[in-house]
Amino acid sequence: MKEVLEKESRLDNYLMIIATVFWSGAFIAGKFSVAEFPVFSLTFFRFFFAVIATFAIMIKKGENYRIEKADIFLFVQLGIIGMVGYHVFFFLALKYTTAVNSSLIAATNPIITTVLAFVFFKENIKLKNIISILVSFLGVILIITNGNLKLLANFKFNIGDLLMIIAVVCWATYAVISKKALKKYKPMVVTSYSFLICVISMIPFVIMEKPWVYIPNTSIKGWISVLYMSIFASVIGYSIQQVSIKKIGASKTSLYVNLVPVFSMILAYFILGESISIIKLVSAMLIITGVLLNTGVKIRKVEKENEQKN
């Protein structure tokens, strides 16, 4: 029995690493796709395919995917802030910055979520949380200044890095707001309706971008990039994450997200030819250390609460 459990545990680890590679690949695919699709259309197509897949999965499993009318506005907020807000700024950022920089800045999401939870929901924040925030923030500063701290005086940052910071704030806000929805609905339902709201709200903007003009010139590589982000990064990556959360818990599962910038660096180096400087390596170490400190505090808190319940 012990050997079976150990094998299952190793399998869960391997699956989460695969999911992390898929998420890392989204930064690479995004670089390819923003060269061929306008930003709003790219956001629309990514979630158009993803929402079809997620609802098909729920229907096939016979899960209850209906939501109450009273919660429609909540899901509109989730769709606009989390899906539209994050991905529009994410794709805009990729036009001006590297896949490596964007993935490193995205890694600060747990830190920004902690700050927003403290500001809006008065969740406790301890000294270790503050230290983790400062460590990760230093990593971000090194990225956006490329190690030249004199730029802080002139405020001449890469616009792409700043756009990516806005994107992460949108996603962190989504994570905080989604807690209310997750009290009533399953994660797949929350995510699927967020996808759906995103797709519906993007329609007028897609029409403004005149898809009949650019679609005939879109390459197979462009469509493959979109499908990759839809199926592998969104649907498969998310499904693996849900299985992991069910088996080992949300806190421990979140630790794997720290591998995203590492894999993104490797993929960007080999596929996009992006350089990996000492500054970026130091930045990655600072951000991941800060996130691990912050996540470690939460894991110990959850484990302590579980011990008290048992």
Short mmCIF file of C-alpha atoms in Angstrom, two decimals:
data_model
loop_
_atom_site.label_atom_id
_atom_site.label_comp_id
_atom_site.label_asym_id
_atom_site.label_seq_id
_atom_site.Cartn_x
_atom_site.Cartn_y
_atom_site.Cartn_z
CA MET A 1 0.00 0.00 0.00
CA LYS A 2 2.83 2.37 0.92
CA GLU A 3 4.56 1.69 -2.40
CA VAL A 4 1.33 2.42 -4.30
CA LEU A 5 0.91 5.75 -2.50
CA GLU A 6 4.53 6.67 -3.20
CA LYS A 7 4.06 5.87 -6.92
CA GLU A 8 0.88 7.99 -7.01
CA SER A 9 2.74 10.83 -5.29
CA ARG A 10 5.56 10.66 -7.83
CA LEU A 11 3.00 10.63 -10.66
CA ASP A 12 1.32 13.74 -9.22
CA ASN A 13 4.72 15.44 -9.09
CA TYR A 14 5.47 14.54 -12.70
CA LEU A 15 2.04 15.73 -13.86
CA MET A 16 2.44 19.09 -12.11
CA ILE A 17 5.88 19.53 -13.66
CA ILE A 18 4.29 18.84 -17.06
CA ALA A 19 1.60 21.43 -16.30
CA THR A 20 4.31 23.91 -15.35
CA VAL A 21 6.08 23.32 -18.66
CA PHE A 22 2.76 23.92 -20.48
CA TRP A 23 2.29 27.23 -18.62
CA SER A 24 5.86 28.23 -19.38
CA GLY A 25 5.25 27.46 -23.04
CA ALA A 26 2.40 29.99 -23.06
CA PHE A 27 4.94 32.82 -22.79
CA ILE A 28 6.73 31.45 -25.87
CA ALA A 29 3.52 30.82 -27.82
CA GLY A 30 2.38 34.30 -26.87
CA LYS A 31 5.49 35.81 -28.47
CA PHE A 32 4.69 34.01 -31.74
CA SER A 33 0.96 34.80 -31.74
CA VAL A 34 1.17 38.54 -30.92
CA ALA A 35 3.13 38.94 -34.16
CA GLU A 36 0.12 37.72 -36.16
CA PHE A 37 -3.01 38.60 -34.16
CA PRO A 38 -4.24 41.93 -32.76
CA VAL A 39 -4.39 41.82 -28.95
CA PHE A 40 -8.19 41.66 -28.49
CA SER A 41 -8.62 39.02 -31.19
CA LEU A 42 -5.80 36.94 -29.72
CA THR A 43 -7.49 37.03 -26.31
CA PHE A 44 -10.82 36.12 -27.91
CA PHE A 45 -9.52 33.12 -29.88
CA ARG A 46 -7.50 31.75 -26.97
CA PHE A 47 -10.59 31.51 -24.78
CA PHE A 48 -13.06 30.72 -27.54
CA PHE A 49 -11.41 27.32 -27.99
CA ALA A 50 -10.77 26.93 -24.25
CA VAL A 51 -14.38 27.59 -23.21
CA ILE A 52 -15.66 25.00 -25.71
CA ALA A 53 -13.28 22.44 -24.21
CA THR A 54 -14.05 23.19 -20.55
CA PHE A 55 -17.84 23.11 -20.97
CA ALA A 56 -17.54 19.91 -23.01
CA ILE A 57 -15.56 18.33 -20.15
CA MET A 58 -18.15 19.38 -17.54
CA ILE A 59 -21.07 18.14 -19.65
CA LYS A 60 -19.35 14.81 -20.34
CA LYS A 61 -18.67 14.33 -16.61
CA GLY A 62 -22.28 15.19 -15.83
CA GLU A 63 -21.26 18.02 -13.50
CA ASN A 64 -23.64 20.80 -12.54
CA TYR A 65 -22.41 23.81 -14.50
CA ARG A 66 -25.36 26.14 -13.85
CA ILE A 67 -24.94 29.33 -11.82
CA GLU A 68 -27.50 31.45 -9.95
CA LYS A 69 -28.71 34.72 -11.45
CA ALA A 70 -27.62 36.57 -8.32
CA ASP A 71 -24.01 35.62 -9.05
CA ILE A 72 -23.90 36.73 -12.68
CA PHE A 73 -22.34 40.12 -11.83
CA LEU A 74 -19.66 38.37 -9.77
CA PHE A 75 -18.73 36.23 -12.78
CA VAL A 76 -18.73 39.31 -15.01
CA GLN A 77 -16.17 40.86 -12.67
CA LEU A 78 -14.05 37.70 -12.77
CA GLY A 79 -14.20 37.50 -16.55
CA ILE A 80 -13.41 41.17 -17.16
CA ILE A 81 -10.66 41.55 -14.54
CA GLY A 82 -9.06 38.11 -14.61
CA MET A 83 -9.39 37.01 -18.22
CA VAL A 84 -9.80 40.20 -20.26
CA GLY A 85 -7.64 42.41 -18.02
CA TYR A 86 -4.81 39.98 -17.46
CA HIS A 87 -4.53 38.61 -20.99
CA VAL A 88 -4.94 41.90 -22.87
CA PHE A 89 -2.13 43.44 -20.81
CA PHE A 90 -0.14 40.19 -21.02
CA PHE A 91 -0.25 40.13 -24.83
CA LEU A 92 0.45 43.88 -25.00
CA ALA A 93 3.46 43.35 -22.73
CA LEU A 94 4.85 40.63 -25.01
CA LYS A 95 4.99 43.18 -27.83
CA TYR A 96 7.56 45.21 -25.90
CA THR A 97 9.36 42.85 -23.53
CA THR A 98 10.87 39.37 -23.58
CA ALA A 99 9.19 36.09 -22.66
CA VAL A 100 11.75 35.71 -19.87
CA ASN A 101 10.98 39.11 -18.30
CA SER A 102 7.22 38.59 -18.52
CA SER A 103 7.42 35.14 -16.89
CA LEU A 104 9.61 36.45 -14.08
CA ILE A 105 7.24 39.31 -13.33
CA ALA A 106 4.27 36.90 -13.52
CA ALA A 107 5.95 34.82 -10.81
CA THR A 108 5.22 37.62 -8.31
CA ASN A 109 1.49 36.87 -8.50
CA PRO A 110 1.31 35.12 -5.07
CA ILE A 111 3.04 38.11 -3.48
CA ILE A 112 0.69 40.67 -5.05
CA THR A 113 -2.28 38.48 -4.10
CA THR A 114 -1.12 38.55 -0.47
CA VAL A 115 -0.90 42.36 -0.56
CA LEU A 116 -4.37 42.75 -2.11
CA ALA A 117 -5.90 40.28 0.35
CA PHE A 118 -4.42 42.36 3.18
CA VAL A 119 -5.63 45.69 1.73
CA PHE A 120 -9.17 44.67 0.76
CA PHE A 121 -9.96 41.75 3.10
CA LYS A 122 -7.73 42.64 6.06
CA GLU A 123 -6.09 39.21 6.00
CA ASN A 124 -3.24 38.89 8.48
CA ILE A 125 0.20 39.79 7.20
CA LYS A 126 3.29 38.91 9.25
CA LEU A 127 6.93 39.92 9.25
CA LYS A 128 7.84 36.91 7.06
CA ASN A 129 5.19 38.02 4.55
CA ILE A 130 6.67 41.52 4.47
CA ILE A 131 10.21 40.15 4.00
CA SER A 132 9.03 37.88 1.16
CA ILE A 133 7.30 40.82 -0.52
CA LEU A 134 10.41 42.99 -0.31
CA VAL A 135 12.66 40.21 -1.63
CA SER A 136 10.40 39.54 -4.63
CA PHE A 137 9.93 43.27 -5.25
CA LEU A 138 13.71 43.69 -5.41
CA GLY A 139 13.79 40.94 -8.04
CA VAL A 140 11.18 42.80 -10.11
CA ILE A 141 13.14 46.06 -9.79
CA LEU A 142 16.25 44.32 -11.11
CA ILE A 143 14.26 43.00 -14.10
CA ILE A 144 12.64 46.26 -15.16
CA THR A 145 15.90 48.21 -14.71
CA ASN A 146 18.11 45.41 -16.08
CA GLY A 147 20.31 45.89 -13.04
CA ASN A 148 20.79 49.61 -13.67
CA LEU A 149 19.17 51.10 -10.55
CA LYS A 150 19.95 54.63 -11.80
CA LEU A 151 16.92 54.23 -14.07
CA LEU A 152 14.73 54.52 -10.97
CA ALA A 153 15.58 58.23 -10.76
CA ASN A 154 14.49 58.85 -14.37
CA PHE A 155 11.62 56.34 -14.38
CA LYS A 156 12.49 55.04 -17.85
CA PHE A 157 11.39 51.44 -17.55
CA ASN A 158 10.56 49.07 -20.38
CA ILE A 159 6.88 49.72 -21.12
CA GLY A 160 6.39 45.98 -21.62
CA ASP A 161 7.55 45.22 -18.07
CA LEU A 162 5.17 47.84 -16.67
CA LEU A 163 2.28 46.40 -18.70
CA MET A 164 3.13 42.95 -17.34
CA ILE A 165 2.98 44.30 -13.78
CA ILE A 166 -0.53 45.64 -14.51
CA ALA A 167 -1.46 42.22 -15.92
CA VAL A 168 -0.28 40.49 -12.74
CA VAL A 169 -2.26 42.94 -10.59
CA CYS A 170 -5.36 42.04 -12.64
CA TRP A 171 -4.74 38.32 -12.10
CA ALA A 172 -4.07 38.78 -8.38
CA THR A 173 -7.33 40.76 -8.09
CA TYR A 174 -9.11 37.91 -9.89
CA ALA A 175 -7.62 35.42 -7.41
CA VAL A 176 -8.85 37.48 -4.46
CA ILE A 177 -12.36 38.04 -5.85
CA SER A 178 -12.71 34.40 -6.95
CA LYS A 179 -12.60 33.26 -3.32
CA LYS A 180 -16.22 34.35 -3.00
CA ALA A 181 -17.28 32.35 -6.06
CA LEU A 182 -15.29 29.29 -5.00
CA LYS A 183 -17.31 29.07 -1.78
CA LYS A 184 -20.36 28.12 -3.88
CA TYR A 185 -19.00 26.68 -7.12
CA LYS A 186 -16.35 24.21 -8.24
CA PRO A 187 -13.10 25.65 -9.65
CA MET A 188 -13.88 24.35 -13.16
CA VAL A 189 -17.24 26.16 -13.13
CA VAL A 190 -15.65 29.44 -11.96
CA THR A 191 -12.93 29.24 -14.60
CA SER A 192 -15.29 28.19 -17.42
CA TYR A 193 -17.69 31.09 -16.86
CA SER A 194 -14.76 33.49 -16.56
CA PHE A 195 -13.64 32.20 -19.97
CA LEU A 196 -17.18 32.63 -21.34
CA ILE A 197 -17.54 36.22 -20.10
CA CYS A 198 -14.17 37.01 -21.66
CA VAL A 199 -15.21 35.61 -25.04
CA ILE A 200 -18.56 37.45 -25.07
CA SER A 201 -17.07 40.80 -23.99
CA MET A 202 -14.32 40.57 -26.63
CA ILE A 203 -16.72 40.27 -29.61
CA PRO A 204 -17.18 44.03 -30.32
CA PHE A 205 -13.43 44.64 -29.99
CA VAL A 206 -12.67 41.74 -32.34
CA ILE A 207 -15.02 43.24 -34.94
CA MET A 208 -13.21 46.59 -34.59
CA GLU A 209 -9.93 44.80 -35.40
CA LYS A 210 -11.41 43.54 -38.71
CA PRO A 211 -10.59 39.81 -38.56
CA TRP A 212 -11.60 39.41 -42.21
CA VAL A 213 -8.50 41.44 -43.06
CA TYR A 214 -5.78 39.67 -41.04
CA ILE A 215 -7.12 36.08 -40.81
CA PRO A 216 -6.41 35.23 -44.48
CA ASN A 217 -2.75 36.15 -43.85
CA THR A 218 -2.42 34.31 -40.54
CA SER A 219 0.06 31.44 -40.69
CA ILE A 220 -0.34 27.92 -39.38
CA LYS A 221 2.29 28.76 -36.74
CA GLY A 222 0.05 31.57 -35.49
CA TRP A 223 -2.98 29.30 -35.13
CA ILE A 224 -0.93 26.53 -33.52
CA SER A 225 0.32 29.08 -30.96
CA VAL A 226 -3.26 30.08 -30.13
CA LEU A 227 -4.42 26.47 -29.87
CA TYR A 228 -1.43 25.64 -27.68
CA MET A 229 -2.39 28.39 -25.22
CA SER A 230 -6.05 27.32 -25.34
CA ILE A 231 -5.67 23.57 -24.95
CA PHE A 232 -2.32 22.89 -23.29
CA ALA A 233 -1.80 25.98 -21.12
CA SER A 234 -5.46 26.62 -20.24
CA VAL A 235 -7.46 23.37 -20.39
CA ILE A 236 -4.90 20.58 -19.77
CA GLY A 237 -2.68 22.61 -17.43
CA TYR A 238 -5.70 23.69 -15.40
CA SER A 239 -7.13 20.14 -15.26
CA ILE A 240 -3.84 18.73 -13.97
CA GLN A 241 -3.72 21.50 -11.38
CA GLN A 242 -7.21 20.61 -10.13
CA VAL A 243 -6.24 16.93 -9.73
CA SER A 244 -3.14 17.99 -7.81
CA ILE A 245 -5.10 20.35 -5.54
CA LYS A 246 -7.50 17.51 -4.74
CA LYS A 247 -4.68 15.09 -3.85
CA ILE A 248 -1.95 17.21 -2.21
CA GLY A 249 -3.74 20.49 -1.47
CA ALA A 250 -3.75 23.98 -2.97
CA SER A 251 -0.79 25.31 -0.98
CA LYS A 252 1.65 22.56 -1.98
CA THR A 253 0.39 22.63 -5.56
CA SER A 254 1.12 26.36 -5.78
CA LEU A 255 4.80 25.68 -5.12
CA TYR A 256 5.14 24.21 -8.62
CA VAL A 257 4.22 27.59 -10.14
CA ASN A 258 7.66 28.77 -9.01
CA LEU A 259 9.14 26.59 -11.76
CA VAL A 260 7.41 28.59 -14.52
CA PRO A 261 10.09 31.31 -14.89
CA VAL A 262 12.82 28.65 -14.81
CA PHE A 263 11.27 26.64 -17.66
CA SER A 264 10.37 29.88 -19.49
CA MET A 265 14.02 30.92 -19.42
CA ILE A 266 15.11 27.57 -20.85
CA LEU A 267 12.42 27.53 -23.57
CA ALA A 268 13.00 31.18 -24.49
CA TYR A 269 16.74 30.53 -24.80
CA PHE A 270 16.38 27.55 -27.14
CA ILE A 271 13.24 28.55 -29.09
CA LEU A 272 13.36 32.36 -29.21
CA GLY A 273 17.09 32.82 -28.78
CA GLU A 274 16.60 35.18 -25.82
CA SER A 275 19.67 35.73 -23.68
CA ILE A 276 19.85 34.75 -20.01
CA SER A 277 21.95 37.31 -18.18
CA ILE A 278 23.32 37.15 -14.65
CA ILE A 279 20.85 39.89 -13.67
CA LYS A 280 17.91 37.75 -14.83
CA LEU A 281 19.21 34.72 -12.95
CA VAL A 282 19.62 36.80 -9.76
CA SER A 283 16.15 38.28 -10.30
CA ALA A 284 14.67 34.80 -10.70
CA MET A 285 16.34 33.63 -7.49
CA LEU A 286 15.02 36.66 -5.55
CA ILE A 287 11.46 36.33 -6.85
CA ILE A 288 11.27 32.57 -6.30
CA THR A 289 12.83 32.92 -2.83
CA GLY A 290 10.28 35.57 -1.92
CA VAL A 291 7.38 33.46 -3.20
CA LEU A 292 8.66 30.36 -1.38
CA LEU A 293 8.95 32.33 1.87
CA ASN A 294 5.42 33.64 1.44
CA THR A 295 3.94 30.30 0.36
CA GLY A 296 5.83 28.47 3.12
CA VAL A 297 4.13 30.66 5.71
CA LYS A 298 0.72 29.81 4.25
CA ILE A 299 1.44 26.07 4.03
CA ARG A 300 2.47 25.88 7.68
CA LYS A 301 -0.65 27.83 8.65
CA VAL A 302 -2.93 25.46 6.69
CA GLU A 303 -1.21 22.36 8.08
CA LYS A 304 -1.54 23.71 11.62
CA GLU A 305 -5.25 24.38 11.09
CA ASN A 306 -5.74 20.85 9.73
CA GLU A 307 -3.95 19.38 12.78
CA GLN A 308 -6.24 21.34 15.09
CA LYS A 309 -9.32 20.06 13.23
CA ASN A 310 -8.13 16.47 13.48
#
